[in-house]
Each structure stands twice: as structure tokens, then as C-alpha cells.
Amino acid sequence: MITPAVHTPALPTAPQGRVPAQGVPPEQAGGRAERRSAGGDPDRGRTLLALTAARTGSPDDVARFVAAFDADVRRYIGFLQPDTDGVEDLAQETMLRALLSLHRFEGRSSARTWLLSIARRTVVDSVRRASARPRLSDAADWQREAEWRQARNVPGFDEGLALRGLLESLCAERREAFVLTQLWGVPYDDAAALCRCPVGTVRSRVSRARAELLRLLREAEEHSPAPVPGEDAGVAA
């Protein structure tokens, strides 16, 4: 008897010949993606994409999976490693690692949480490798500088740069917790799994990050130069 399509994501291991452990409740065997479906999990659609790609291995399904998460992976790596050098390579390495282990993805967490955990390990491994050698000048530095100057003409660039500067002033642990939960909306339990710490620790880091950001904003406002009298009128004239 062919399993109905609606139940396929709950049994992603069937094509590999593995049998779920005896006594495991269906919701655990099916993964968190199934359990969240009733609650309207915003990542459910992308998790189903990952499960489909894991099950079929179809180039089209895999391409859809990669396209759905590419931006998230790049942004996450960028926040973990503020130095933009190497983000492209790390993103590609993350996706390669994910594709090599995609057949083992069972939906026990959202696909985004699973993929970001791979990105985090990739960054950590990269830092460990880089710590053993000095940073060398790249021949393409001039090109990155030109692209950077060009980007300054994009509307909202300065505001985004200011936000990034504030976030980079936080320690890495607080920055990661704040970005995951407050900017990306990752649930606290998933953020805890990514950060490899208790949920309470994540909440504490977010609280302290928020307090520090507010303090930095107040200091920036206090030290901002006062407007020159008549300046606006002169410009208008």
C-alpha cells in the first residue's frame, strides 16, 4: 500500500530501509515540523522542501531547497563573522555540508535550525583553521572596496550600517542570541539548540544585549552634534 503524500514527511527514512525505534511516539518519529503544522509554523513550508529533497534527491528539489535558505545562511554567517571576507566561501561550504548530509534530515527540528547549526559549525571550523595562519592581503581588495563605496548609494545603506555597527559592538554570544530571536524570529528553544546552551541562557543573553544596545543608542544621541542654527533654512533657500 502506498503511503499517502501527506504522511510522507513523517517517514523520511523509509527509502533508506531504516525502521523507527520501537516505542518512539509518532510525533517524535515524524519530527517537529509535523508537530508544528497545526500552529502555523512559518518555517513548515521550507522544512517540507528539505524533507522532499532528502527523500527524492531530485536535482530540482535540491535546487529549490538551496534557493529557499541561501539568504538566511549568508546573513547568519555574516553576523557570526563580521569580517565580510570569506562569507561567500563559508556559505558555499555550509551548503555543501548540508547537501552531503541531507539524506539524514528527518525534520526533528525546522530545516532552518538544522541548516544554521551547520553554518555555525562551518564558521567555527574556519576560525580554528585561520587562527593558525596570518591573514594575507587579497588581490581583490580593491574590488571589494569599490563595491562597498558603490553600495553606499543604496537607500537605507547608512541606517543598515549603523545597526550593524551597534550589533558588532556586542560580544559574539549576545549578538548571536539577539539576531536569532529578535531579528529573525527563531524560537528560543531552537536558538538554544543552535547556541548549544540552555533556553534560560539565551533569554539572559538577549536581555543583556537589548540593554546594551539601548545604552549605546542613548550615548550616540547624547554625543551627536547639535544642528547648526539656520542650516535648514539655508538649504531650503
Short mmCIF file of C-alpha atoms in Angstrom, two decimals:
data_model
loop_
_atom_site.label_atom_id
_atom_site.label_comp_id
_atom_site.label_asym_id
_atom_site.label_seq_id
_atom_site.Cartn_x
_atom_site.Cartn_y
_atom_site.Cartn_z
CA MET A 1 0.00 0.00 0.00
CA ILE A 2 1.42 3.41 -0.99
CA THR A 3 1.74 5.85 1.88
CA PRO A 4 -0.40 8.98 1.26
CA ALA A 5 1.63 12.02 0.30
CA VAL A 6 0.52 13.95 3.35
CA HIS A 7 2.31 11.48 5.61
CA THR A 8 5.49 11.24 3.58
CA PRO A 9 7.46 13.88 5.58
CA ALA A 10 6.79 11.95 8.78
CA LEU A 11 8.70 8.94 7.47
CA PRO A 12 11.69 10.35 5.59
CA THR A 13 13.86 7.36 6.47
CA ALA A 14 11.69 4.75 4.74
CA PRO A 15 13.54 4.87 1.39
CA GLN A 16 16.79 4.10 3.21
CA GLY A 17 15.41 0.95 4.75
CA ARG A 18 15.63 2.12 8.35
CA VAL A 19 12.87 1.26 10.80
CA PRO A 20 11.92 3.76 13.54
CA ALA A 21 12.88 2.59 17.02
CA GLN A 22 10.19 0.68 18.89
CA GLY A 23 8.24 2.70 21.39
CA VAL A 24 9.02 6.08 19.79
CA PRO A 25 5.84 8.20 19.66
CA PRO A 26 4.70 9.14 16.14
CA GLU A 27 5.23 12.85 16.78
CA GLN A 28 8.88 12.23 17.67
CA ALA A 29 9.43 9.94 14.70
CA GLY A 30 7.82 12.48 12.38
CA GLY A 31 9.77 15.41 13.73
CA ARG A 32 8.96 18.84 14.98
CA ALA A 33 7.84 20.02 11.55
CA GLU A 34 4.76 17.79 11.77
CA ARG A 35 4.04 18.79 15.36
CA ARG A 36 4.12 22.47 14.47
CA SER A 37 1.90 22.22 11.43
CA ALA A 38 -1.26 22.87 13.41
CA GLY A 39 0.26 26.01 14.90
CA GLY A 40 1.11 27.57 11.53
CA ASP A 41 4.89 27.29 11.83
CA PRO A 42 6.27 29.85 9.33
CA ASP A 43 9.16 27.51 8.50
CA ARG A 44 6.94 24.50 7.83
CA GLY A 45 6.87 25.04 4.07
CA ARG A 46 10.64 25.24 3.83
CA THR A 47 11.04 22.27 6.13
CA LEU A 48 8.81 20.25 3.80
CA LEU A 49 11.03 21.37 0.91
CA ALA A 50 14.04 19.95 2.76
CA LEU A 51 12.23 16.70 3.53
CA THR A 52 11.20 16.34 -0.09
CA ALA A 53 14.75 16.94 -1.29
CA ALA A 54 16.04 14.46 1.29
CA ARG A 55 13.56 11.84 0.13
CA THR A 56 13.84 12.21 -3.64
CA GLY A 57 17.35 13.54 -4.20
CA SER A 58 15.97 15.18 -7.34
CA PRO A 59 18.19 17.98 -8.70
CA ASP A 60 15.12 20.23 -8.98
CA ASP A 61 14.07 19.54 -5.38
CA VAL A 62 17.61 20.12 -4.14
CA ALA A 63 17.84 23.39 -6.09
CA ARG A 64 14.59 24.61 -4.51
CA PHE A 65 15.91 23.70 -1.07
CA VAL A 66 19.16 25.62 -1.63
CA ALA A 67 17.34 28.68 -3.02
CA ALA A 68 14.97 28.76 -0.04
CA PHE A 69 17.78 29.03 2.52
CA ASP A 70 20.67 30.69 0.71
CA ALA A 71 19.93 34.21 2.02
CA ASP A 72 19.46 33.02 5.62
CA VAL A 73 22.78 31.17 5.57
CA ARG A 74 24.68 34.18 4.23
CA ARG A 75 23.15 36.59 6.74
CA TYR A 76 23.79 34.25 9.66
CA ILE A 77 27.42 33.73 8.67
CA GLY A 78 27.78 37.49 8.25
CA PHE A 79 26.59 38.10 11.82
CA LEU A 80 28.78 35.34 13.24
CA GLN A 81 31.80 36.67 11.37
CA PRO A 82 31.54 40.47 10.99
CA ASP A 83 34.58 40.48 8.71
CA THR A 84 32.87 40.06 5.33
CA ASP A 85 35.89 38.37 3.78
CA GLY A 86 35.14 34.75 3.16
CA VAL A 87 31.36 34.85 3.70
CA GLU A 88 30.77 33.58 0.16
CA ASP A 89 33.16 30.65 0.62
CA LEU A 90 31.70 29.79 4.03
CA ALA A 91 28.16 29.88 2.63
CA GLN A 92 29.14 27.51 -0.16
CA GLU A 93 30.90 25.19 2.28
CA THR A 94 27.82 25.21 4.52
CA MET A 95 25.55 24.24 1.64
CA LEU A 96 27.96 21.52 0.55
CA ARG A 97 27.98 20.04 4.06
CA ALA A 98 24.19 20.28 4.18
CA LEU A 99 23.75 18.52 0.85
CA LEU A 100 26.12 15.73 1.87
CA SER A 101 24.02 15.04 4.98
CA LEU A 102 20.60 16.00 3.58
CA HIS A 103 19.55 12.36 3.24
CA ARG A 104 19.76 12.09 7.04
CA PHE A 105 17.49 15.09 7.72
CA GLU A 106 14.33 13.84 9.43
CA GLY A 107 12.56 17.05 10.42
CA ARG A 108 13.22 16.73 14.15
CA SER A 109 13.86 20.48 14.07
CA SER A 110 12.93 23.04 11.44
CA ALA A 111 15.11 22.93 8.35
CA ARG A 112 16.30 26.45 9.11
CA THR A 113 17.51 25.46 12.58
CA TRP A 114 19.24 22.38 11.15
CA LEU A 115 20.93 24.36 8.39
CA LEU A 116 22.02 27.24 10.62
CA SER A 117 23.61 24.74 13.01
CA ILE A 118 25.70 23.50 10.09
CA ALA A 119 26.60 27.11 9.23
CA ARG A 120 27.67 27.70 12.81
CA ARG A 121 29.97 24.66 12.81
CA THR A 122 31.40 25.75 9.46
CA VAL A 123 32.28 29.19 10.84
CA VAL A 124 33.81 27.70 13.99
CA ASP A 125 35.94 25.33 11.92
CA SER A 126 37.02 28.22 9.71
CA VAL A 127 38.08 30.31 12.71
CA ARG A 128 40.10 27.40 14.07
CA ARG A 129 41.86 26.96 10.73
CA ALA A 130 42.54 30.68 10.36
CA SER A 131 43.94 31.02 13.88
CA ALA A 132 46.99 29.02 12.83
CA ARG A 133 47.98 31.35 9.98
CA PRO A 134 48.24 35.13 9.47
CA ARG A 135 45.77 36.97 7.28
CA LEU A 136 47.23 37.71 3.84
CA SER A 137 46.26 40.61 1.62
CA ASP A 138 43.86 39.61 -1.12
CA ALA A 139 44.47 40.81 -4.65
CA ALA A 140 40.74 41.56 -4.94
CA ASP A 141 40.70 44.03 -2.03
CA TRP A 142 40.31 46.95 -4.43
CA GLN A 143 37.22 45.33 -5.96
CA ARG A 144 35.55 44.84 -2.56
CA GLU A 145 36.33 48.46 -1.70
CA ALA A 146 34.76 49.63 -4.96
CA GLU A 147 31.64 47.55 -4.32
CA TRP A 148 31.47 48.91 -0.76
CA ARG A 149 31.61 52.52 -1.98
CA GLN A 150 29.01 51.77 -4.62
CA ALA A 151 26.68 50.25 -2.03
CA ARG A 152 26.65 53.50 -0.06
CA ASN A 153 24.36 54.96 -2.73
CA VAL A 154 21.67 52.36 -1.97
CA PRO A 155 18.73 53.81 0.03
CA GLY A 156 18.87 52.73 3.67
CA PHE A 157 22.54 51.75 3.49
CA ASP A 158 23.66 54.17 6.21
CA GLU A 159 20.90 53.02 8.58
CA GLY A 160 21.80 49.40 7.99
CA LEU A 161 25.46 50.19 8.55
CA ALA A 162 24.63 51.90 11.85
CA LEU A 163 22.60 48.90 13.02
CA ARG A 164 25.38 46.53 12.06
CA GLY A 165 27.88 48.68 13.93
CA LEU A 166 25.76 48.52 17.07
CA LEU A 167 25.36 44.76 16.78
CA GLU A 168 29.08 44.26 16.24
CA SER A 169 29.74 46.11 19.49
CA LEU A 170 28.06 43.23 21.34
CA CYS A 171 30.02 40.16 22.34
CA ALA A 172 29.58 37.28 19.90
CA GLU A 173 27.32 35.24 22.20
CA ARG A 174 24.88 38.09 22.88
CA ARG A 175 24.89 39.20 19.24
CA GLU A 176 24.04 35.71 18.02
CA ALA A 177 21.21 35.25 20.54
CA PHE A 178 19.75 38.69 19.78
CA VAL A 179 19.89 38.32 15.99
CA LEU A 180 18.35 34.85 16.04
CA THR A 181 15.43 35.60 18.33
CA GLN A 182 14.74 39.32 17.83
CA LEU A 183 15.59 39.91 14.17
CA TRP A 184 14.88 36.52 12.65
CA GLY A 185 12.14 35.30 14.95
CA VAL A 186 13.78 31.95 15.72
CA PRO A 187 12.02 30.31 18.72
CA TYR A 188 14.03 30.39 21.93
CA ASP A 189 14.27 26.60 22.15
CA ASP A 190 15.67 26.41 18.61
CA ALA A 191 18.08 29.26 19.35
CA ALA A 192 19.24 27.39 22.43
CA ALA A 193 19.92 24.32 20.29
CA LEU A 194 21.91 26.44 17.84
CA CYS A 195 23.90 28.18 20.57
CA ARG A 196 24.33 24.91 22.50
CA CYS A 197 23.16 26.35 25.80
CA PRO A 198 20.01 26.29 27.98
CA VAL A 199 16.99 28.36 26.96
CA GLY A 200 17.42 30.46 30.10
CA THR A 201 20.92 31.39 28.99
CA VAL A 202 19.61 32.54 25.61
CA ARG A 203 16.97 34.70 27.30
CA SER A 204 19.63 36.21 29.57
CA ARG A 205 21.90 37.00 26.62
CA VAL A 206 19.04 38.62 24.72
CA SER A 207 18.06 40.72 27.73
CA ARG A 208 21.62 41.93 28.25
CA ALA A 209 22.09 42.57 24.54
CA ARG A 210 18.92 44.67 24.47
CA ALA A 211 20.05 46.68 27.49
CA GLU A 212 23.48 47.25 25.97
CA LEU A 213 22.02 48.35 22.63
CA LEU A 214 19.72 50.83 24.37
CA ARG A 215 22.69 52.21 26.30
CA LEU A 216 24.71 52.61 23.10
CA LEU A 217 21.80 54.36 21.38
CA ARG A 218 21.45 56.81 24.26
CA GLU A 219 25.18 57.53 24.21
CA ALA A 220 25.08 58.08 20.45
CA GLU A 221 22.22 60.55 20.81
CA GLU A 222 24.00 62.44 23.60
CA HIS A 223 27.18 62.81 21.57
CA SER A 224 25.53 63.63 18.25
CA PRO A 225 26.35 67.20 17.08
CA ALA A 226 23.63 69.79 17.56
CA PRO A 227 22.11 71.18 14.35
CA VAL A 228 23.55 74.50 13.19
CA PRO A 229 21.01 77.35 13.59
CA GLY A 230 19.60 78.41 10.24
CA GLU A 231 21.20 75.47 8.44
CA ASP A 232 17.89 74.04 7.24
CA ALA A 233 16.69 77.45 6.13
CA GLY A 234 19.85 78.00 4.15
CA VAL A 235 19.50 74.66 2.40
CA ALA A 236 15.86 75.35 1.59
CA ALA A 237 16.80 78.72 0.13
#
